[in-house]
Backbone as XML, in Angstrom:
<?xml version="1.0"?>
<chain id="A" units="angstrom">
  <residue number="1" name="UNK">
    <atom name="N" x="-17.283" y="5.054" z="-1.643"/>
    <atom name="CA" x="-16.054" y="4.784" z="-1.594"/>
    <atom name="C" x="-15.006" y="4.134" z="-0.597"/>
  </residue>
  <residue number="2" name="UNK">
    <atom name="N" x="-13.961" y="3.168" z="-0.939"/>
    <atom name="CA" x="-13.167" y="2.639" z="0.593"/>
    <atom name="C" x="-11.385" y="3.163" z="0.264"/>
  </residue>
  <residue number="3" name="UNK">
    <atom name="N" x="-11.589" y="3.045" z="1.453"/>
    <atom name="CA" x="-10.333" y="3.928" z="1.434"/>
    <atom name="C" x="-9.599" y="2.428" z="1.901"/>
  </residue>
  <residue number="4" name="UNK">
    <atom name="N" x="-8.197" y="2.435" z="1.432"/>
    <atom name="CA" x="-7.791" y="1.224" z="2.488"/>
    <atom name="C" x="-5.669" y="1.888" z="2.707"/>
  </residue>
  <residue number="5" name="UNK">
    <atom name="N" x="-5.781" y="1.535" z="4.177"/>
    <atom name="CA" x="-4.474" y="1.858" z="4.249"/>
    <atom name="C" x="-3.159" y="0.582" z="5.403"/>
  </residue>
  <residue number="6" name="UNK">
    <atom name="N" x="-2.670" y="0.540" z="4.049"/>
    <atom name="CA" x="-2.619" y="-1.638" z="4.102"/>
    <atom name="C" x="-0.807" y="-1.136" z="4.897"/>
  </residue>
  <residue number="7" name="UNK">
    <atom name="N" x="-0.472" y="-1.132" z="5.874"/>
    <atom name="CA" x="1.121" y="-1.164" z="6.268"/>
    <atom name="C" x="2.304" y="-2.588" z="6.187"/>
  </residue>
  <residue number="8" name="UNK">
    <atom name="N" x="3.090" y="-2.196" z="5.234"/>
    <atom name="CA" x="3.701" y="-3.429" z="5.742"/>
    <atom name="C" x="5.390" y="-2.871" z="5.949"/>
  </residue>
  <residue number="9" name="UNK">
    <atom name="N" x="5.928" y="-3.353" z="7.020"/>
    <atom name="CA" x="6.769" y="-3.950" z="7.578"/>
    <atom name="C" x="7.784" y="-4.276" z="6.843"/>
  </residue>
  <residue number="10" name="UNK">
    <atom name="N" x="9.073" y="-3.418" z="6.522"/>
    <atom name="CA" x="9.766" y="-4.904" z="6.050"/>
    <atom name="C" x="11.206" y="-4.851" z="7.039"/>
  </residue>
  <residue number="11" name="UNK">
    <atom name="N" x="11.671" y="-6.272" z="6.499"/>
    <atom name="CA" x="13.337" y="-6.477" z="6.458"/>
    <atom name="C" x="14.132" y="-5.464" z="6.713"/>
  </residue>
  <residue number="12" name="UNK">
    <atom name="N" x="15.168" y="-5.072" z="7.478"/>
    <atom name="CA" x="15.950" y="-5.032" z="7.116"/>
    <atom name="C" x="16.897" y="-4.341" z="5.974"/>
  </residue>
  <residue number="13" name="UNK">
    <atom name="N" x="16.790" y="-3.589" z="5.281"/>
    <atom name="CA" x="17.802" y="-3.603" z="3.691"/>
    <atom name="C" x="16.906" y="-3.601" z="2.558"/>
  </residue>
  <residue number="14" name="UNK">
    <atom name="N" x="15.697" y="-4.210" z="3.161"/>
    <atom name="CA" x="14.746" y="-4.897" z="1.622"/>
    <atom name="C" x="14.272" y="-3.516" z="1.271"/>
  </residue>
  <residue number="15" name="UNK">
    <atom name="N" x="13.946" y="-2.232" z="2.188"/>
    <atom name="CA" x="13.509" y="-1.183" z="0.928"/>
    <atom name="C" x="13.404" y="-1.031" z="0.291"/>
  </residue>
  <residue number="16" name="UNK">
    <atom name="N" x="14.679" y="-0.673" z="-0.561"/>
    <atom name="CA" x="14.951" y="-0.259" z="-1.946"/>
    <atom name="C" x="14.454" y="-1.057" z="-3.058"/>
  </residue>
  <residue number="17" name="UNK">
    <atom name="N" x="13.992" y="-2.053" z="-2.528"/>
    <atom name="CA" x="14.119" y="-3.450" z="-3.677"/>
    <atom name="C" x="12.096" y="-3.496" z="-3.678"/>
  </residue>
  <residue number="18" name="UNK">
    <atom name="N" x="11.893" y="-3.390" z="-2.057"/>
    <atom name="CA" x="10.397" y="-3.088" z="-2.170"/>
    <atom name="C" x="9.801" y="-2.581" z="-3.133"/>
  </residue>
  <residue number="19" name="UNK">
    <atom name="N" x="10.341" y="-1.236" z="-2.930"/>
    <atom name="CA" x="10.219" y="0.311" z="-3.813"/>
    <atom name="C" x="9.677" y="-0.105" z="-5.253"/>
  </residue>
  <residue number="20" name="UNK">
    <atom name="N" x="11.268" y="-1.111" z="-5.712"/>
    <atom name="CA" x="11.439" y="-1.228" z="-6.930"/>
    <atom name="C" x="9.928" y="-2.396" z="-7.863"/>
  </residue>
  <residue number="21" name="UNK">
    <atom name="N" x="9.782" y="-3.451" z="-6.989"/>
    <atom name="CA" x="8.864" y="-3.690" z="-7.014"/>
    <atom name="C" x="7.370" y="-3.415" z="-7.660"/>
  </residue>
  <residue number="22" name="UNK">
    <atom name="N" x="6.992" y="-2.521" z="-6.448"/>
    <atom name="CA" x="5.862" y="-1.332" z="-6.471"/>
    <atom name="C" x="6.116" y="-0.800" z="-7.728"/>
  </residue>
  <residue number="23" name="UNK">
    <atom name="N" x="6.742" y="0.191" z="-7.823"/>
    <atom name="CA" x="6.505" y="1.277" z="-8.788"/>
    <atom name="C" x="6.469" y="0.009" z="-10.091"/>
  </residue>
  <residue number="24" name="UNK">
    <atom name="N" x="6.938" y="-0.952" z="-10.145"/>
    <atom name="CA" x="7.065" y="-1.718" z="-11.347"/>
    <atom name="C" x="5.323" y="-2.151" z="-11.493"/>
  </residue>
  <residue number="25" name="UNK">
    <atom name="N" x="4.557" y="-2.196" z="-10.633"/>
    <atom name="CA" x="3.046" y="-2.697" z="-10.450"/>
    <atom name="C" x="2.357" y="-1.077" z="-10.908"/>
  </residue>
  <residue number="26" name="UNK">
    <atom name="N" x="2.970" y="-0.292" z="-10.526"/>
    <atom name="CA" x="1.638" y="1.364" z="-10.150"/>
    <atom name="C" x="1.390" y="1.043" z="-11.735"/>
  </residue>
  <residue number="27" name="UNK">
    <atom name="N" x="1.528" y="1.181" z="-12.720"/>
    <atom name="CA" x="0.638" y="1.975" z="-13.610"/>
    <atom name="C" x="-0.067" y="0.841" z="-13.996"/>
  </residue>
  <residue number="28" name="UNK">
    <atom name="N" x="-0.376" y="-0.956" z="-13.342"/>
    <atom name="CA" x="-1.149" y="-1.378" z="-14.061"/>
    <atom name="C" x="-1.981" y="-1.867" z="-12.831"/>
  </residue>
  <residue number="29" name="UNK">
    <atom name="N" x="-2.070" y="-1.053" z="-11.635"/>
    <atom name="CA" x="-2.953" y="-0.958" z="-10.774"/>
    <atom name="C" x="-3.699" y="-0.647" z="-10.757"/>
  </residue>
  <residue number="30" name="UNK">
    <atom name="N" x="-2.631" y="1.240" z="-11.102"/>
    <atom name="CA" x="-3.828" y="1.985" z="-11.801"/>
    <atom name="C" x="-4.388" y="2.342" z="-12.472"/>
  </residue>
  <residue number="31" name="UNK">
    <atom name="N" x="-4.793" y="1.448" z="-13.519"/>
    <atom name="CA" x="-5.358" y="1.197" z="-14.741"/>
    <atom name="C" x="-6.374" y="0.458" z="-14.692"/>
  </residue>
  <residue number="32" name="UNK">
    <atom name="N" x="-6.493" y="0.219" z="-13.099"/>
    <atom name="CA" x="-7.531" y="-1.433" z="-12.656"/>
    <atom name="C" x="-8.663" y="-0.454" z="-12.292"/>
  </residue>
  <residue number="33" name="UNK">
    <atom name="N" x="-10.042" y="-1.312" z="-13.267"/>
    <atom name="CA" x="-11.077" y="-0.931" z="-13.003"/>
    <atom name="C" x="-11.922" y="-0.129" z="-11.562"/>
  </residue>
  <residue number="34" name="UNK">
    <atom name="N" x="-12.313" y="0.977" z="-10.913"/>
    <atom name="CA" x="-12.061" y="0.883" z="-9.358"/>
    <atom name="C" x="-11.183" y="1.809" z="-8.742"/>
  </residue>
  <residue number="35" name="UNK">
    <atom name="N" x="-9.887" y="1.830" z="-9.541"/>
    <atom name="CA" x="-8.487" y="2.535" z="-8.365"/>
    <atom name="C" x="-9.267" y="4.262" z="-9.048"/>
  </residue>
  <residue number="36" name="UNK">
    <atom name="N" x="-8.898" y="4.555" z="-7.795"/>
    <atom name="CA" x="-9.184" y="6.003" z="-7.634"/>
    <atom name="C" x="-7.621" y="6.354" z="-7.263"/>
  </residue>
  <residue number="37" name="UNK">
    <atom name="N" x="-7.294" y="6.112" z="-6.437"/>
    <atom name="CA" x="-5.650" y="6.108" z="-6.159"/>
    <atom name="C" x="-4.911" y="5.353" z="-5.572"/>
  </residue>
  <residue number="38" name="UNK">
    <atom name="N" x="-3.734" y="5.697" z="-5.772"/>
    <atom name="CA" x="-2.688" y="3.717" z="-5.139"/>
    <atom name="C" x="-1.393" y="4.749" z="-4.796"/>
  </residue>
  <residue number="39" name="UNK">
    <atom name="N" x="-1.146" y="4.832" z="-4.089"/>
    <atom name="CA" x="0.513" y="5.908" z="-3.686"/>
    <atom name="C" x="0.691" y="4.376" z="-2.026"/>
  </residue>
  <residue number="40" name="UNK">
    <atom name="N" x="2.424" y="4.950" z="-2.524"/>
    <atom name="CA" x="3.369" y="3.615" z="-1.515"/>
    <atom name="C" x="3.550" y="5.524" z="-0.896"/>
  </residue>
  <residue number="41" name="UNK">
    <atom name="N" x="3.761" y="5.425" z="0.755"/>
    <atom name="CA" x="3.843" y="6.059" z="1.829"/>
    <atom name="C" x="5.035" y="5.997" z="2.765"/>
  </residue>
  <residue number="42" name="UNK">
    <atom name="N" x="5.741" y="7.050" z="2.899"/>
    <atom name="CA" x="6.469" y="6.725" z="4.106"/>
    <atom name="C" x="6.741" y="8.253" z="4.315"/>
  </residue>
  <residue number="43" name="UNK">
    <atom name="N" x="7.481" y="7.701" z="6.224"/>
    <atom name="CA" x="7.823" y="9.132" z="7.228"/>
    <atom name="C" x="7.944" y="10.204" z="6.184"/>
  </residue>
  <residue number="44" name="UNK">
    <atom name="N" x="7.170" y="11.432" z="7.214"/>
    <atom name="CA" x="7.939" y="12.684" z="6.794"/>
    <atom name="C" x="7.917" y="13.454" z="7.886"/>
  </residue>
  <residue number="45" name="UNK">
    <atom name="N" x="8.814" y="13.906" z="8.325"/>
    <atom name="CA" x="8.845" y="14.436" z="9.622"/>
    <atom name="C" x="8.439" y="16.214" z="8.981"/>
  </residue>
  <residue number="46" name="UNK">
    <atom name="N" x="7.598" y="16.285" z="9.730"/>
    <atom name="CA" x="6.291" y="17.839" z="9.532"/>
    <atom name="C" x="6.681" y="18.036" z="10.752"/>
  </residue>
  <residue number="47" name="UNK">
    <atom name="N" x="7.639" y="17.605" z="11.365"/>
    <atom name="CA" x="8.005" y="18.754" z="13.036"/>
    <atom name="C" x="7.192" y="18.843" z="13.400"/>
  </residue>
  <residue number="48" name="UNK">
    <atom name="N" x="5.510" y="18.286" z="13.285"/>
    <atom name="CA" x="4.280" y="18.258" z="14.840"/>
    <atom name="C" x="5.199" y="17.687" z="15.983"/>
  </residue>
  <residue number="49" name="UNK">
    <atom name="N" x="4.534" y="17.497" z="17.066"/>
    <atom name="CA" x="4.875" y="17.192" z="18.283"/>
    <atom name="C" x="4.272" y="16.433" z="18.284"/>
  </residue>
  <residue number="50" name="UNK">
    <atom name="N" x="2.673" y="15.968" z="17.682"/>
    <atom name="CA" x="2.215" y="14.816" z="18.006"/>
    <atom name="C" x="2.349" y="13.676" z="17.249"/>
  </residue>
  <residue number="51" name="UNK">
    <atom name="N" x="3.171" y="13.965" z="16.026"/>
    <atom name="CA" x="3.228" y="12.929" z="15.056"/>
    <atom name="C" x="4.223" y="11.852" z="15.656"/>
  </residue>
  <residue number="52" name="UNK">
    <atom name="N" x="3.331" y="10.213" z="14.998"/>
    <atom name="CA" x="4.069" y="9.625" z="15.258"/>
    <atom name="C" x="4.708" y="8.307" z="14.312"/>
  </residue>
  <residue number="53" name="UNK">
    <atom name="N" x="6.075" y="8.370" z="14.390"/>
    <atom name="CA" x="6.737" y="8.059" z="13.100"/>
    <atom name="C" x="7.205" y="6.578" z="12.996"/>
  </residue>
  <residue number="54" name="UNK">
    <atom name="N" x="7.127" y="5.841" z="12.045"/>
    <atom name="CA" x="6.827" y="4.719" z="11.336"/>
    <atom name="C" x="8.727" y="4.130" z="11.585"/>
  </residue>
  <residue number="55" name="UNK">
    <atom name="N" x="9.252" y="4.929" z="10.928"/>
    <atom name="CA" x="10.362" y="4.429" z="10.813"/>
    <atom name="C" x="10.762" y="3.862" z="9.049"/>
  </residue>
  <residue number="56" name="UNK">
    <atom name="N" x="12.495" y="4.140" z="8.735"/>
    <atom name="CA" x="12.333" y="3.707" z="7.595"/>
    <atom name="C" x="12.147" y="2.133" z="6.724"/>
  </residue>
  <residue number="57" name="UNK">
    <atom name="N" x="12.027" y="1.442" z="7.839"/>
    <atom name="CA" x="11.665" y="-0.034" z="7.732"/>
    <atom name="C" x="10.461" y="-0.151" z="7.037"/>
  </residue>
  <residue number="58" name="UNK">
    <atom name="N" x="8.925" y="0.641" z="7.552"/>
    <atom name="CA" x="7.463" y="1.170" z="7.492"/>
    <atom name="C" x="7.105" y="1.750" z="6.117"/>
  </residue>
  <residue number="59" name="UNK">
    <atom name="N" x="6.469" y="1.009" z="5.454"/>
    <atom name="CA" x="6.263" y="1.680" z="4.317"/>
    <atom name="C" x="4.189" y="1.493" z="4.123"/>
  </residue>
  <residue number="60" name="UNK">
    <atom name="N" x="3.720" y="2.350" z="3.690"/>
    <atom name="CA" x="2.322" y="2.718" z="3.936"/>
    <atom name="C" x="2.082" y="2.504" z="2.671"/>
  </residue>
  <residue number="61" name="UNK">
    <atom name="N" x="0.814" y="1.744" z="1.964"/>
    <atom name="CA" x="0.298" y="1.888" z="0.701"/>
    <atom name="C" x="-1.716" y="2.865" z="1.173"/>
  </residue>
  <residue number="62" name="UNK">
    <atom name="N" x="-1.574" y="3.572" z="0.217"/>
    <atom name="CA" x="-2.809" y="4.291" z="1.154"/>
    <atom name="C" x="-3.511" y="4.799" z="-0.055"/>
  </residue>
  <residue number="63" name="UNK">
    <atom name="N" x="-4.687" y="3.837" z="-0.754"/>
    <atom name="CA" x="-5.625" y="3.813" z="-1.699"/>
    <atom name="C" x="-6.616" y="4.285" z="-1.712"/>
  </residue>
  <residue number="64" name="UNK">
    <atom name="N" x="-7.711" y="4.314" z="-2.038"/>
    <atom name="CA" x="-8.470" y="4.662" z="-2.521"/>
    <atom name="C" x="-9.667" y="3.588" z="-3.625"/>
  </residue>
  <residue number="65" name="UNK">
    <atom name="N" x="-10.770" y="3.434" z="-3.408"/>
    <atom name="CA" x="-11.232" y="3.077" z="-4.552"/>
    <atom name="C" x="-12.856" y="2.797" z="-4.508"/>
  </residue>
  <residue number="66" name="UNK">
    <atom name="N" x="-13.672" y="2.679" z="-5.506"/>
    <atom name="CA" x="-14.621" y="3.184" z="-5.830"/>
    <atom name="C" x="-15.795" y="2.485" z="-5.181"/>
  </residue>
  <residue number="67" name="UNK">
    <atom name="N" x="-15.375" y="0.729" z="-4.564"/>
    <atom name="CA" x="-16.483" y="0.207" z="-3.645"/>
    <atom name="C" x="-15.314" y="-1.342" z="-3.592"/>
  </residue>
  <residue number="68" name="UNK">
    <atom name="N" x="-15.809" y="-2.008" z="-2.547"/>
    <atom name="CA" x="-15.457" y="-3.115" z="-2.151"/>
    <atom name="C" x="-15.399" y="-3.937" z="-3.214"/>
  </residue>
  <residue number="69" name="UNK">
    <atom name="N" x="-15.931" y="-3.985" z="-3.903"/>
    <atom name="CA" x="-15.940" y="-4.947" z="-5.045"/>
    <atom name="C" x="-15.284" y="-5.169" z="-5.765"/>
  </residue>
  <residue number="70" name="UNK">
    <atom name="N" x="-14.741" y="-3.383" z="-6.265"/>
    <atom name="CA" x="-13.541" y="-3.237" z="-7.078"/>
    <atom name="C" x="-11.997" y="-3.349" z="-5.898"/>
  </residue>
  <residue number="71" name="UNK">
    <atom name="N" x="-11.947" y="-2.969" z="-5.130"/>
    <atom name="CA" x="-11.231" y="-3.428" z="-3.899"/>
    <atom name="C" x="-10.895" y="-4.963" z="-4.365"/>
  </residue>
  <residue number="72" name="UNK">
    <atom name="N" x="-11.710" y="-5.643" z="-3.478"/>
    <atom name="CA" x="-11.764" y="-6.829" z="-3.819"/>
    <atom name="C" x="-11.146" y="-8.099" z="-5.735"/>
  </residue>
  <residue number="73" name="UNK">
    <atom name="N" x="-11.479" y="-6.912" z="-6.652"/>
    <atom name="CA" x="-11.206" y="-7.368" z="-7.477"/>
    <atom name="C" x="-9.721" y="-7.407" z="-7.971"/>
  </residue>
  <residue number="74" name="UNK">
    <atom name="N" x="-9.060" y="-6.266" z="-6.909"/>
    <atom name="CA" x="-8.271" y="-5.556" z="-7.457"/>
    <atom name="C" x="-6.714" y="-6.523" z="-6.234"/>
  </residue>
  <residue number="75" name="UNK">
    <atom name="N" x="-7.637" y="-7.609" z="-5.373"/>
    <atom name="CA" x="-6.735" y="-7.988" z="-4.370"/>
    <atom name="C" x="-6.483" y="-9.710" z="-5.009"/>
  </residue>
  <residue number="76" name="UNK">
    <atom name="N" x="-7.610" y="-9.437" z="-5.802"/>
    <atom name="CA" x="-7.687" y="-11.076" z="-5.940"/>
    <atom name="C" x="-7.021" y="-11.113" z="-8.028"/>
  </residue>
  <residue number="77" name="UNK">
    <atom name="N" x="-6.536" y="-9.917" z="-8.722"/>
    <atom name="CA" x="-6.070" y="-10.111" z="-9.626"/>
    <atom name="C" x="-5.146" y="-10.681" z="-9.513"/>
  </residue>
  <residue number="78" name="UNK">
    <atom name="N" x="-4.224" y="-10.753" z="-11.180"/>
    <atom name="CA" x="-2.719" y="-11.971" z="-11.445"/>
    <atom name="C" x="-1.948" y="-11.136" z="-10.902"/>
  </residue>
  <residue number="79" name="UNK">
    <atom name="N" x="-1.707" y="-9.792" z="-10.951"/>
    <atom name="CA" x="-0.519" y="-9.123" z="-11.223"/>
    <atom name="C" x="-0.293" y="-8.959" z="-9.679"/>
  </residue>
  <residue number="80" name="UNK">
    <atom name="N" x="-1.252" y="-9.015" z="-9.200"/>
    <atom name="CA" x="-1.551" y="-8.845" z="-7.563"/>
    <atom name="C" x="-0.276" y="-9.928" z="-6.442"/>
  </residue>
  <residue number="81" name="UNK">
    <atom name="N" x="-1.402" y="-11.172" z="-7.294"/>
    <atom name="CA" x="-0.221" y="-12.108" z="-6.866"/>
    <atom name="C" x="1.045" y="-12.370" z="-6.951"/>
  </residue>
  <residue number="82" name="UNK">
    <atom name="N" x="1.483" y="-12.244" z="-7.851"/>
    <atom name="CA" x="3.438" y="-12.129" z="-8.612"/>
    <atom name="C" x="3.667" y="-11.170" z="-7.585"/>
  </residue>
  <residue number="83" name="UNK">
    <atom name="N" x="2.781" y="-9.889" z="-7.608"/>
    <atom name="CA" x="3.384" y="-8.806" z="-6.373"/>
    <atom name="C" x="3.764" y="-9.322" z="-5.117"/>
  </residue>
  <residue number="84" name="UNK">
    <atom name="N" x="2.735" y="-10.570" z="-4.427"/>
    <atom name="CA" x="3.350" y="-10.634" z="-3.403"/>
    <atom name="C" x="3.940" y="-11.877" z="-3.920"/>
  </residue>
  <residue number="85" name="UNK">
    <atom name="N" x="3.978" y="-12.493" z="-4.621"/>
    <atom name="CA" x="4.967" y="-13.321" z="-4.346"/>
    <atom name="C" x="6.382" y="-13.090" z="-4.277"/>
  </residue>
  <residue number="86" name="UNK">
    <atom name="N" x="6.729" y="-11.896" z="-5.437"/>
    <atom name="CA" x="7.993" y="-10.796" z="-5.231"/>
    <atom name="C" x="8.714" y="-10.612" z="-3.956"/>
  </residue>
  <residue number="87" name="UNK">
    <atom name="N" x="7.243" y="-9.704" z="-2.936"/>
    <atom name="CA" x="8.102" y="-9.186" z="-1.864"/>
    <atom name="C" x="7.507" y="-10.195" z="-0.464"/>
  </residue>
  <residue number="88" name="UNK">
    <atom name="N" x="7.223" y="-11.173" z="-0.797"/>
    <atom name="CA" x="7.401" y="-12.584" z="0.805"/>
    <atom name="C" x="8.179" y="-12.214" z="1.292"/>
  </residue>
  <residue number="89" name="UNK">
    <atom name="N" x="9.466" y="-12.517" z="1.008"/>
    <atom name="CA" x="10.430" y="-12.392" z="1.882"/>
    <atom name="C" x="11.436" y="-11.355" z="2.181"/>
  </residue>
  <residue number="90" name="UNK">
    <atom name="N" x="10.276" y="-10.234" z="1.935"/>
    <atom name="CA" x="10.954" y="-8.827" z="2.060"/>
    <atom name="C" x="10.259" y="-8.535" z="2.923"/>
  </residue>
  <residue number="91" name="UNK">
    <atom name="N" x="9.249" y="-8.748" z="3.891"/>
    <atom name="CA" x="8.442" y="-8.540" z="4.779"/>
    <atom name="C" x="8.520" y="-9.077" z="5.936"/>
  </residue>
  <residue number="92" name="UNK">
    <atom name="N" x="7.914" y="-8.454" z="7.148"/>
    <atom name="CA" x="8.117" y="-9.197" z="8.165"/>
    <atom name="C" x="6.965" y="-8.876" z="8.511"/>
  </residue>
  <residue number="93" name="UNK">
    <atom name="N" x="5.901" y="-8.214" z="8.177"/>
    <atom name="CA" x="4.548" y="-8.273" z="8.397"/>
    <atom name="C" x="3.786" y="-7.169" z="7.340"/>
  </residue>
  <residue number="94" name="UNK">
    <atom name="N" x="2.218" y="-7.519" z="8.124"/>
    <atom name="CA" x="1.853" y="-6.486" z="6.628"/>
    <atom name="C" x="-0.083" y="-6.702" z="7.034"/>
  </residue>
  <residue number="95" name="UNK">
    <atom name="N" x="-0.755" y="-5.947" z="6.847"/>
    <atom name="CA" x="-1.941" y="-4.905" z="8.144"/>
    <atom name="C" x="-2.401" y="-4.329" z="7.439"/>
  </residue>
  <residue number="96" name="UNK">
    <atom name="N" x="-3.977" y="-4.821" z="7.103"/>
    <atom name="CA" x="-4.912" y="-4.089" z="6.324"/>
    <atom name="C" x="-5.931" y="-3.358" z="7.121"/>
  </residue>
  <residue number="97" name="UNK">
    <atom name="N" x="-5.803" y="-2.039" z="6.504"/>
    <atom name="CA" x="-6.884" y="-1.392" z="7.000"/>
    <atom name="C" x="-8.387" y="-0.607" z="6.235"/>
  </residue>
  <residue number="98" name="UNK">
    <atom name="N" x="-9.392" y="-1.145" z="6.509"/>
    <atom name="CA" x="-10.220" y="-1.045" z="5.152"/>
    <atom name="C" x="-11.321" y="0.221" z="5.896"/>
  </residue>
  <residue number="99" name="UNK">
    <atom name="N" x="-11.506" y="1.031" z="5.188"/>
    <atom name="CA" x="-12.604" y="2.357" z="5.793"/>
    <atom name="C" x="-12.952" y="2.799" z="5.240"/>
  </residue>
  <residue number="100" name="UNK">
    <atom name="N" x="-14.269" y="3.495" z="5.308"/>
    <atom name="CA" x="-15.773" y="4.604" z="4.412"/>
    <atom name="C" x="-15.780" y="5.805" z="5.034"/>
  </residue>
  <residue number="101" name="UNK">
    <atom name="N" x="-16.731" y="5.823" z="4.232"/>
    <atom name="CA" x="-16.627" y="7.813" z="5.125"/>
    <atom name="C" x="-17.681" y="7.947" z="5.862"/>
  </residue>
  <residue number="102" name="UNK">
    <atom name="N" x="-17.857" y="8.641" z="6.693"/>
    <atom name="CA" x="-19.208" y="9.117" z="7.901"/>
    <atom name="C" x="-19.171" y="9.878" z="7.614"/>
  </residue>
  <residue number="103" name="UNK">
    <atom name="N" x="-18.923" y="10.444" z="7.351"/>
    <atom name="CA" x="-19.490" y="11.708" z="6.895"/>
    <atom name="C" x="-19.098" y="12.552" z="6.174"/>
  </residue>
</chain>
């Protein structure tokens, strides 16, 4: 299993437009072969003193894929190219962490 943490730092005022673009793409992504889960998340104030906040303009995709091949197919899918085009002017930056279980 592959875990993905994809962080998008958004331009101020672009949060709602970015979320709308994600919502429009969710069902298609979740129906892809190998997709176990695909969610967009933002800060939640837990009250824990060790919590690090990302801020209002940072949203994080938390994903699980059956294999790296499934993830590669997802990233190459036409609907993802369309999504990237829709949001390219909404983001300041994005990062990708790809992880696997260690125990």
